[in-house]
XYZ file of C-alpha atoms in Angstrom:
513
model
C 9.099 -26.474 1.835
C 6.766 -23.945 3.455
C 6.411 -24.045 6.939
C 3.374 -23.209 8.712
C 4.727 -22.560 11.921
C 6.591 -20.028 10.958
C 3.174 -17.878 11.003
C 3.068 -17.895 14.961
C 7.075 -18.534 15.951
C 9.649 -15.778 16.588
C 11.442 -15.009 12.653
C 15.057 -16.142 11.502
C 16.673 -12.717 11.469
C 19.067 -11.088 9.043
C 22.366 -10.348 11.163
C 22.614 -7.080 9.931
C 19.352 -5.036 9.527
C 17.701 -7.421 11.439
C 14.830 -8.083 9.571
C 12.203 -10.926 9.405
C 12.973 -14.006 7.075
C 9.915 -15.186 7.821
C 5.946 -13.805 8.440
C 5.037 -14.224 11.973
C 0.987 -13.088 11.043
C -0.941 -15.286 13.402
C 1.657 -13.590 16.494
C 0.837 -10.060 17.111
C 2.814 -9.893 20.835
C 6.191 -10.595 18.484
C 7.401 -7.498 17.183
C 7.260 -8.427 14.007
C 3.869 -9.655 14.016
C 2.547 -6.917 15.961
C 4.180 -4.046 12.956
C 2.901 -6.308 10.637
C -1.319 -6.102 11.698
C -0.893 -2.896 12.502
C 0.522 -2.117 9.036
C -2.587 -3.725 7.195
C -5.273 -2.643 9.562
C -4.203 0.607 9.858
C -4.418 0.838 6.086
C -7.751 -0.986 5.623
C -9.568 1.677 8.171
C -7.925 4.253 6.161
C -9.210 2.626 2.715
C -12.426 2.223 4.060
C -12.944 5.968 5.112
C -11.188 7.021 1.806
C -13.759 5.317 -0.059
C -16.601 5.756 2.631
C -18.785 7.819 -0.243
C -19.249 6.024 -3.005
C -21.305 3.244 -1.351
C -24.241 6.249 -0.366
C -23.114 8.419 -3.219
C -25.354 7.343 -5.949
C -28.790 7.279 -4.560
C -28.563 8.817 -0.445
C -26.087 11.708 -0.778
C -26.729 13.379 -4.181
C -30.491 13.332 -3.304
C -29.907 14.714 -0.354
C -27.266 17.482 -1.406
C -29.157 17.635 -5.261
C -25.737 16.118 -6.942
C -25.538 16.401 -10.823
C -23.558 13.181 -12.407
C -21.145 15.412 -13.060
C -20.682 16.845 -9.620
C -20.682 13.223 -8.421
C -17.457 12.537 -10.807
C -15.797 15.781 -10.361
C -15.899 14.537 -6.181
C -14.745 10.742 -7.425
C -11.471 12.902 -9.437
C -10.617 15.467 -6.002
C -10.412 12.440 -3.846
C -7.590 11.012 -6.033
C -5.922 14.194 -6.561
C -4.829 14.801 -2.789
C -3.677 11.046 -2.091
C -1.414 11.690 -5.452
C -0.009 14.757 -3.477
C -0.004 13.196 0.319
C 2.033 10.284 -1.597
C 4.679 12.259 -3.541
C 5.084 13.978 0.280
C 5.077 11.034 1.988
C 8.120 8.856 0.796
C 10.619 11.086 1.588
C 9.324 11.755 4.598
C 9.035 7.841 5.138
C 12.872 8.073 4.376
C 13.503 11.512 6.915
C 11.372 10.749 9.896
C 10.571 6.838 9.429
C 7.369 5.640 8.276
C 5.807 4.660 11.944
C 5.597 8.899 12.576
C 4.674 9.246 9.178
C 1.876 6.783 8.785
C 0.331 7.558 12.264
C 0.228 11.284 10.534
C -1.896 10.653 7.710
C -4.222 8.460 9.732
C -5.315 11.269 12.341
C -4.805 14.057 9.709
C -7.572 11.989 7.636
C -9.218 11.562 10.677
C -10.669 14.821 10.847
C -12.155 15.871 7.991
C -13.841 12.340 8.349
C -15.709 13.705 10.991
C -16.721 16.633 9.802
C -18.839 14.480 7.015
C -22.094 16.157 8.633
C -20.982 19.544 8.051
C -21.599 19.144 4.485
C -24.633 21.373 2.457
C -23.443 21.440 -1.181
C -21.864 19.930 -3.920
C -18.800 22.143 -2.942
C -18.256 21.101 0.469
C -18.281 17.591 -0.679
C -15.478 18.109 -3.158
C -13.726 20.125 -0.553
C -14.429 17.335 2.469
C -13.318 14.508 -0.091
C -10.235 16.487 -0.983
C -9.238 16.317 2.453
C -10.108 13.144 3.301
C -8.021 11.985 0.342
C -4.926 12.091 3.133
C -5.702 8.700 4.173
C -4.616 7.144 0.905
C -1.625 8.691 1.206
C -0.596 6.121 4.197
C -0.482 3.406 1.579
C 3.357 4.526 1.231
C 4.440 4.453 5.245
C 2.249 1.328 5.142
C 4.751 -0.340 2.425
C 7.872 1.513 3.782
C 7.164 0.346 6.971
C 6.317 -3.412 6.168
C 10.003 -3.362 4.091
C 12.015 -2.026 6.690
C 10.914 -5.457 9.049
C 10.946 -8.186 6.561
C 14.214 -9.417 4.435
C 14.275 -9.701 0.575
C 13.505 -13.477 0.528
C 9.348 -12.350 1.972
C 9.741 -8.567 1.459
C 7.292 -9.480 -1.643
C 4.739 -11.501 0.383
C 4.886 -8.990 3.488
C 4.168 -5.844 1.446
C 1.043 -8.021 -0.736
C -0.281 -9.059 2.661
C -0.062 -5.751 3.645
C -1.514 -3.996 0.959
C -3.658 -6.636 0.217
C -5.170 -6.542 3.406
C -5.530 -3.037 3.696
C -6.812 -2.413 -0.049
C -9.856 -4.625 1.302
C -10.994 -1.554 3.024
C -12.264 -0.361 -0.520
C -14.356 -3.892 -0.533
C -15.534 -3.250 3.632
C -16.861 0.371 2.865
C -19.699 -0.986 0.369
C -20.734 -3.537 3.043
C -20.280 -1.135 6.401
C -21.330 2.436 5.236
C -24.938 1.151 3.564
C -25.695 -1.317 6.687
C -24.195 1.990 9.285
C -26.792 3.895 7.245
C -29.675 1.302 7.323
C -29.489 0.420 11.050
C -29.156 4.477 11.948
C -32.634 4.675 9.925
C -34.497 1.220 11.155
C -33.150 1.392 14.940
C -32.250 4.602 15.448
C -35.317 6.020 13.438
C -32.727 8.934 12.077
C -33.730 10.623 8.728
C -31.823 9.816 5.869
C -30.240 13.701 6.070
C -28.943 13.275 9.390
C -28.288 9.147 8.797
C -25.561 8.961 6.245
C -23.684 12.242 8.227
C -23.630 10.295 11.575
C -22.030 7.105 9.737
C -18.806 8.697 9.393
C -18.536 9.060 12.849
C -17.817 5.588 12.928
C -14.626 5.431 10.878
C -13.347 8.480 12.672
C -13.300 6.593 15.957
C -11.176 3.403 14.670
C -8.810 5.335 12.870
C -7.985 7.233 15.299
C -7.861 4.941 17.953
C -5.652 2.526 16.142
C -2.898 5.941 15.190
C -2.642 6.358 18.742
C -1.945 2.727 18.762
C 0.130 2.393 16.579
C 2.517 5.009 18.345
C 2.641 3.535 21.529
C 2.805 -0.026 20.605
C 5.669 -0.260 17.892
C 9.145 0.482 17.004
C 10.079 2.945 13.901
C 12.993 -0.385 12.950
C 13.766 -3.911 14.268
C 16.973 -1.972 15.997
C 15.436 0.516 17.484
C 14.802 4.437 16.831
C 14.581 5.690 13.351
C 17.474 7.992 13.758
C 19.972 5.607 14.859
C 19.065 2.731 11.427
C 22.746 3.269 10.481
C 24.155 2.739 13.747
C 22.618 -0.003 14.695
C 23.907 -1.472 11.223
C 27.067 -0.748 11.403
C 27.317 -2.109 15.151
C 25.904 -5.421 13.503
C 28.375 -5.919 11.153
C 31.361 -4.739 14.157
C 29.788 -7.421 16.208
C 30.319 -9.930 13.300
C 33.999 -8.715 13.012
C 33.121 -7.608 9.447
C 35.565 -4.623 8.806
C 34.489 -1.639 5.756
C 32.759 1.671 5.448
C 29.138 1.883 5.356
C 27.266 4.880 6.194
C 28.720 8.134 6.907
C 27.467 8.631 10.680
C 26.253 12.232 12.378
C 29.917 12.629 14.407
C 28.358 13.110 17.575
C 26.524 9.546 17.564
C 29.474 7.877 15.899
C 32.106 9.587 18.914
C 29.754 8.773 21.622
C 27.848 5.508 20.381
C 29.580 3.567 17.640
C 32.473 0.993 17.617
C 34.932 1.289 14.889
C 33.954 -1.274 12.211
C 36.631 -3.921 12.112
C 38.352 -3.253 15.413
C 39.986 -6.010 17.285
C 37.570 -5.406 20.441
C 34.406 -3.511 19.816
C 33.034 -1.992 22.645
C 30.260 -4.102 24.080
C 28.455 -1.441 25.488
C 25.830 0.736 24.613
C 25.411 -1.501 21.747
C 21.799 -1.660 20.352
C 21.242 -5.348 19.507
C 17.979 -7.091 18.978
C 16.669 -10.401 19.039
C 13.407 -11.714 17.550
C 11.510 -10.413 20.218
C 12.475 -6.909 19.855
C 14.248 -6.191 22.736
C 17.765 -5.694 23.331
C 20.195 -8.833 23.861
C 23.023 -10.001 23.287
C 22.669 -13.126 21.934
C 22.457 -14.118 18.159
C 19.257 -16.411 18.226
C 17.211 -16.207 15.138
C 20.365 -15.670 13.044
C 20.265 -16.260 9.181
C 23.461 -17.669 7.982
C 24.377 -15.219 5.616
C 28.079 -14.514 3.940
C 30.403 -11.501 4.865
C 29.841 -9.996 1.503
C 26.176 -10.439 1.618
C 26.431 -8.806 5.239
C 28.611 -5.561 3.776
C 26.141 -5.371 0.361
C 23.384 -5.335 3.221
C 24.612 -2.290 5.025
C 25.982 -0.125 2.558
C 22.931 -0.483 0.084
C 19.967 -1.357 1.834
C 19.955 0.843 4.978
C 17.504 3.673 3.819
C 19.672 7.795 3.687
C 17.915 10.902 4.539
C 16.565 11.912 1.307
C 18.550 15.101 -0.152
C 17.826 16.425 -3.171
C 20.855 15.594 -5.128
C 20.180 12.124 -4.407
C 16.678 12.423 -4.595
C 16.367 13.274 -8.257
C 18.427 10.458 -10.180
C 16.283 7.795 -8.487
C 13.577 10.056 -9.238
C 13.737 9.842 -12.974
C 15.483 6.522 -12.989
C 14.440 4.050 -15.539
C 13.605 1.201 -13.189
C 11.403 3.499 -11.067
C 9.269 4.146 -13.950
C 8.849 0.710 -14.393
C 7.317 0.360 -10.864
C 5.664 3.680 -11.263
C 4.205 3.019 -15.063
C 2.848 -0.731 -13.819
C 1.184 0.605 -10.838
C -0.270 3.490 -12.917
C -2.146 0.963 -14.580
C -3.069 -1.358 -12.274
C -3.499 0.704 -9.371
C -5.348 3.313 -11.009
C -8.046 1.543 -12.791
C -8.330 -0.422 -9.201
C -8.960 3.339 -7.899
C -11.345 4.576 -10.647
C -13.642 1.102 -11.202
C -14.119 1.276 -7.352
C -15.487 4.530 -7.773
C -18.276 3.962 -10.092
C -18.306 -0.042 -10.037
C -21.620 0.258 -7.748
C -23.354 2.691 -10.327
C -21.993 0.924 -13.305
C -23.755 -2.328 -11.920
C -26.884 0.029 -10.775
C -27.501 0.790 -14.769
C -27.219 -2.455 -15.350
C -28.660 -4.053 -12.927
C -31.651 -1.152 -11.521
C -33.193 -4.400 -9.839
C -30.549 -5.013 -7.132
C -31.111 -1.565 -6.060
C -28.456 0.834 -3.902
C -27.714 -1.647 -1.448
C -27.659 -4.839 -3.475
C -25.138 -3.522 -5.954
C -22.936 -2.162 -3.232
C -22.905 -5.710 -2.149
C -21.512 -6.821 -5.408
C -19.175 -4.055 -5.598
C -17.936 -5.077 -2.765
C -16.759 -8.041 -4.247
C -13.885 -6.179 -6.194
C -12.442 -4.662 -3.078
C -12.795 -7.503 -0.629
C -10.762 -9.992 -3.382
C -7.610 -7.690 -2.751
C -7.352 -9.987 1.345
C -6.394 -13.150 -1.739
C -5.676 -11.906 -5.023
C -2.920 -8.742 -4.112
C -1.267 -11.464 -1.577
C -1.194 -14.235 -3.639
C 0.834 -11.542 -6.843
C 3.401 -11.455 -3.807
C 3.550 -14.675 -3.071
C 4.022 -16.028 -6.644
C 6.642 -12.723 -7.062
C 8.743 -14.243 -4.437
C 8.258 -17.943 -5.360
C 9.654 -17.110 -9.157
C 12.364 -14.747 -7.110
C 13.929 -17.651 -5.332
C 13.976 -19.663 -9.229
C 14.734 -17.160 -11.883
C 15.990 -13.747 -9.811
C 14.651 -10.371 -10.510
C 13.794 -10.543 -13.848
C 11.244 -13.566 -12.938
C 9.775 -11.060 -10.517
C 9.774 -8.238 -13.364
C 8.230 -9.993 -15.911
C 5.431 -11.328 -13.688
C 4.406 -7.512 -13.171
C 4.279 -7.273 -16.783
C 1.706 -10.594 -17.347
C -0.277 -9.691 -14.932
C -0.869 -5.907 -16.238
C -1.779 -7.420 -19.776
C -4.155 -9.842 -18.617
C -5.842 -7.477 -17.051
C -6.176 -5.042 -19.992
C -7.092 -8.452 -21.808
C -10.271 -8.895 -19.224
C -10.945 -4.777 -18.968
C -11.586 -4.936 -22.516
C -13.815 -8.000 -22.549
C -15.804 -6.395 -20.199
C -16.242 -3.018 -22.080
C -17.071 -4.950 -25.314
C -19.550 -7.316 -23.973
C -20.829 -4.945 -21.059
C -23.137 -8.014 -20.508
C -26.474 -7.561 -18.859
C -26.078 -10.759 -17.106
C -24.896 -11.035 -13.869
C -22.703 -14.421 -13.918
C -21.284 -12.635 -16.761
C -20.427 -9.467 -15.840
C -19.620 -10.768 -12.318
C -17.229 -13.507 -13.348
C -15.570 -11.162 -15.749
C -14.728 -8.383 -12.981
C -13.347 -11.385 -10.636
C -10.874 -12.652 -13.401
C -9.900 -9.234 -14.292
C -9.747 -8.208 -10.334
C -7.585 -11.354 -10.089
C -4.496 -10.182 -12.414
C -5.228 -5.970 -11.413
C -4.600 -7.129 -7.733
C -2.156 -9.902 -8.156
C -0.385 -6.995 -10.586
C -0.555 -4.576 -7.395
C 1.383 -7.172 -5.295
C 3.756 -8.063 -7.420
C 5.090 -4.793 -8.206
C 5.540 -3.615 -4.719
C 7.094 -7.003 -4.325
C 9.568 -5.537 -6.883
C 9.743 -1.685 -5.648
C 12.035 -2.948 -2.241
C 14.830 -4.193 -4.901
C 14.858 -0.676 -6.473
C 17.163 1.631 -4.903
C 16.646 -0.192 -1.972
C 19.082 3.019 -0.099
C 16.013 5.437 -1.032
C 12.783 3.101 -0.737
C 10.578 6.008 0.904
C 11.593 7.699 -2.337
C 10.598 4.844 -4.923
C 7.826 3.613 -2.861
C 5.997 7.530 -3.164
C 7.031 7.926 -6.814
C 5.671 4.599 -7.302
C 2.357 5.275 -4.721
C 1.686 8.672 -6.273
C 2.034 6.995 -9.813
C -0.975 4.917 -8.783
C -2.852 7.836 -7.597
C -2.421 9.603 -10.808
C -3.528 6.766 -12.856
C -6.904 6.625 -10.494
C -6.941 10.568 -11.784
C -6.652 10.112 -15.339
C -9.407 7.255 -15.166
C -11.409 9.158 -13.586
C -11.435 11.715 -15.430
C -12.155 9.675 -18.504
C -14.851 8.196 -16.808
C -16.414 11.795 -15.955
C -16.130 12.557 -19.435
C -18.402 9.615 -20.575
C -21.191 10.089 -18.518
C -23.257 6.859 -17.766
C -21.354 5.036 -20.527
C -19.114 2.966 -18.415
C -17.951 -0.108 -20.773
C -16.567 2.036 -23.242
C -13.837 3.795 -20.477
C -13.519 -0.027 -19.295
C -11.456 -1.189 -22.884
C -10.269 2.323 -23.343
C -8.306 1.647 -20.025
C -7.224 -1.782 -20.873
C -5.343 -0.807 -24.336
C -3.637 1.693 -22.347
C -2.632 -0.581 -19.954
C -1.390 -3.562 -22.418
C 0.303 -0.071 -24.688
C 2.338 1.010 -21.540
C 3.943 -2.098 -19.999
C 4.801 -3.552 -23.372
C 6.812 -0.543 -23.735
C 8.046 -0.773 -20.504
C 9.039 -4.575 -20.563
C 12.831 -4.387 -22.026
C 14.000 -2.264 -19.312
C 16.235 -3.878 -16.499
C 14.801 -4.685 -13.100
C 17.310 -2.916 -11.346
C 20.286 -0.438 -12.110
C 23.299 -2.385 -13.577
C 26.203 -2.086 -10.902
C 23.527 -1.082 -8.066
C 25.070 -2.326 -4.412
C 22.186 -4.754 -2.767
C 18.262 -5.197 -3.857
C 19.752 -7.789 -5.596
């Protein structure tokens, strides 16, 4: 039975890794806590200046820099194109310098180009300014990466929703900040609307920014310490437990000068890295799960993440169980991407009454259900996890993705002039496209668990390229937006059925299980 003081007391701990077993949300001063709202908000300001454009796009900024439709697409497509490429970079470097370095990169390298918004005079500056601000979606993947490496298996699902979840609401903030930044910078300030919507994106600048620098000072790369010594600290875990077998194969000066011999009779007690629930070192075992010697030794030599190498890099690569995970999110992901982009102009044709800032409103809506619907997927994922295993968690993905092809096409066939139509349609389909989301990165931690920086890019990037390729049909069909709407949902029902015979994990794979 769930426990809701588990969202403000210090975690049960895995012995080994030393990862949460439970969500300490409501306590940011606990470690665990504190990785865990800077892991959301730090993606949410980075959503919210990735998608800072659209909300002004239609009306402000193509009047203003004499945008075609087409030029207004093409800018939509570039966006997409760079997160694809920050994300395939990202993971392994998630997996070679940890993801707190790595996330904390994108933000402040997003940063800039974010403030150079005003320096824009054509339509190709935009697509060049959008291009580079596309390097905050890339810090979805150290976002993920980063949320894994803190919580266990058993909420690894719920922790990486919340996250996500959280932070995809960023898409929803932008339609409700950018328009009222705008409208106050006209009304109080008495700006122009040229000089208005370029001193807006001053704003995001400042919070992202502020909260990378955060970010760095405040939390750890792991929950034992440095990124560098993950194995270490694992394999002192499992000495400490008088667990004897060969993990990791440790850098020889660290294992000569740090490490105790796994199974000796007296491991040394000092210099040994252990960690309680507060994050500091100790030497107690408070907070301990109860967890068997096998489980313990499946932990340490599966689940503690290698430096990425190409030799190793390339079978997970093109493994059939990451293109599960990448395929789904494809889907879901991408149309998430690609409706965000023209879901305020799309209601604008329908709707010319509610004007620019009335539909952004309502588009809104779409983004801002991700704080429920992409935590709840997670939470369901690891409710059917603890019944029916991986394959519960597996086929959930799948469900979701075809209902929401189901409601994608409903919408393109009836593309309904009335608004408790139209409205209630996006919110059921928004409901099983962001419970979809959460549930598959409640899956992609089981998946070569020993290369999750890898899985989680592949995976991140596959999403980004899906946002493309909608995009791009959307571009291609002008102002007629239902019709992309149920060409997207047949492709999305077409490529998880295809994908839903395939096993949820490598047979014989050591932990993720």
């Amino acid at each position: 039975m769930y426990n809701p003081a588990t969202l403000w007391q210090a975690p049960e701990v895995n012995p080994v890794n030393r990862k949460a077993r439970s969500i300490p949300g409501l306590n940011p001063i606990n470690v665990y806590g504190r990785v865990f709202f800077f892991a959301w908000f730090g993606f949410m300001l980075a959503f919210w200046s990735w998608y800072a454009f659209p909300p002004l796009l239609t009306l402000t900024i193509a009047k203003d820099l004499k945008l075609t439709q087409v030029d207004i697409a093409n800018s939509n497509i570039i966006a997409l194109v760079a997160t694809l490429l920050v994300r395939l970079v990202a993971g392994p470097a998630c997996d070679a310098f940890g993801p707190r370095y790595t996330f904390a990169a994108c933000l402040l390298a997003g940063a800039i180009p974010t403030a150079l918004a005003g320096a824009v005079t054509n339509a190709k500056g935009l697509l060049a300014l959008r291009f580079f601000i596309g390097i905050l979606g890339g810090s979805f993947v150290p976002c993920q990466v980063w949320s894994t490496g803190f919580f266990d298996k058993n909420v690894v699902g719920s922790a990486n929703a919340f996250t996500a979840g959280f932070g995809n609401s960023g898409g929803g903030i932008t339609y409700f900040l950018m328009p009222a930044i705008f409208d106050s910078l006209v009304s109080r300030q008495h700006l122009s609307a040229h000089k208005a919507w370029r001193v807006a994106f001053i704003v995001p600048f400042i919070c992202i920014t502020a909260v990378a620098i955060a970010m760095l000072i405040c939390c750890p790369d792991t929950p034992t310490g440095k990124w560098s010594e993950r194995h270490l600290a694992a394999q002192e875990n499992l000495a400490e437990h008088g667990i004897t077998g060969d993990i990791v194969d440790l850098p020889t000066e660290k294992a000569d000068t740090k490490s105790p011999s796994v199974g000796s009779d007296s491991p040394s007690k000092e210099g040994k890295l252990v960690f309680d629930a507060s994050g500091k070192q100790a030497g107690s075992h408070d907070h301990e799960a109860q967890i068997g010697e096998q489980q313990m030794l499946d932990t340490a030599r599966g689940e503690v993440i290698a430096k990425p190498s190409i030799k190793e890099a390339i079978p997970v690569v093109f493994s059939l169980q990451t293109l599960v995970v990448a395929g789904c999110y494809f889907c879901t992901f991408g149309a998430e991407l690609s409706i965000n982009s023209i879901l305020g102009a799309y209601y604008l044709v329908n709707f010319k009454s509610l004007g620019q800032t009335g539909t952004g409103k309502w588009a809104a809506m779409f983004g801002l259900l991700n704080i429920a619907f992409r935590p709840l997927g997670g939470i369901i994922s690891d409710a059917l996890y603890r019944r029916s295993g991986l394959w519960g968690k597996k086929m959930l993905v799948h469900g979701f993705a075809i209902m929401t092809g189901v409601f994608l096409i409903a919408i393109g066939v009836t593309n309904s002039k009335d608004q408790n139509t139209m409205f209630g349609l996006i919110a059921g389909m928004a409901f099983f496209l962001e419970a979809g989301n959460g549930a598959t990165f409640s899956l992609v931690p089981h998946v070569h668990p020993f290369a999750n920086g890898i899985v989680s890019g592949c995976t991140g990037a596959a999403g980004n390229f899906g946002g493309v390729i909608f995009a791009i049909i959307f571009r291609y069909n002008g102002m007629h937006y239902s019709k992309v709407f149920w060409i997207i949902g047949i492709i999305t029902i077409a490529i998880n059925l295809s994908l839903s015979w395939i096993r949820p994990i490598p047979k014989n794979q050591i932990g993720g299980h």
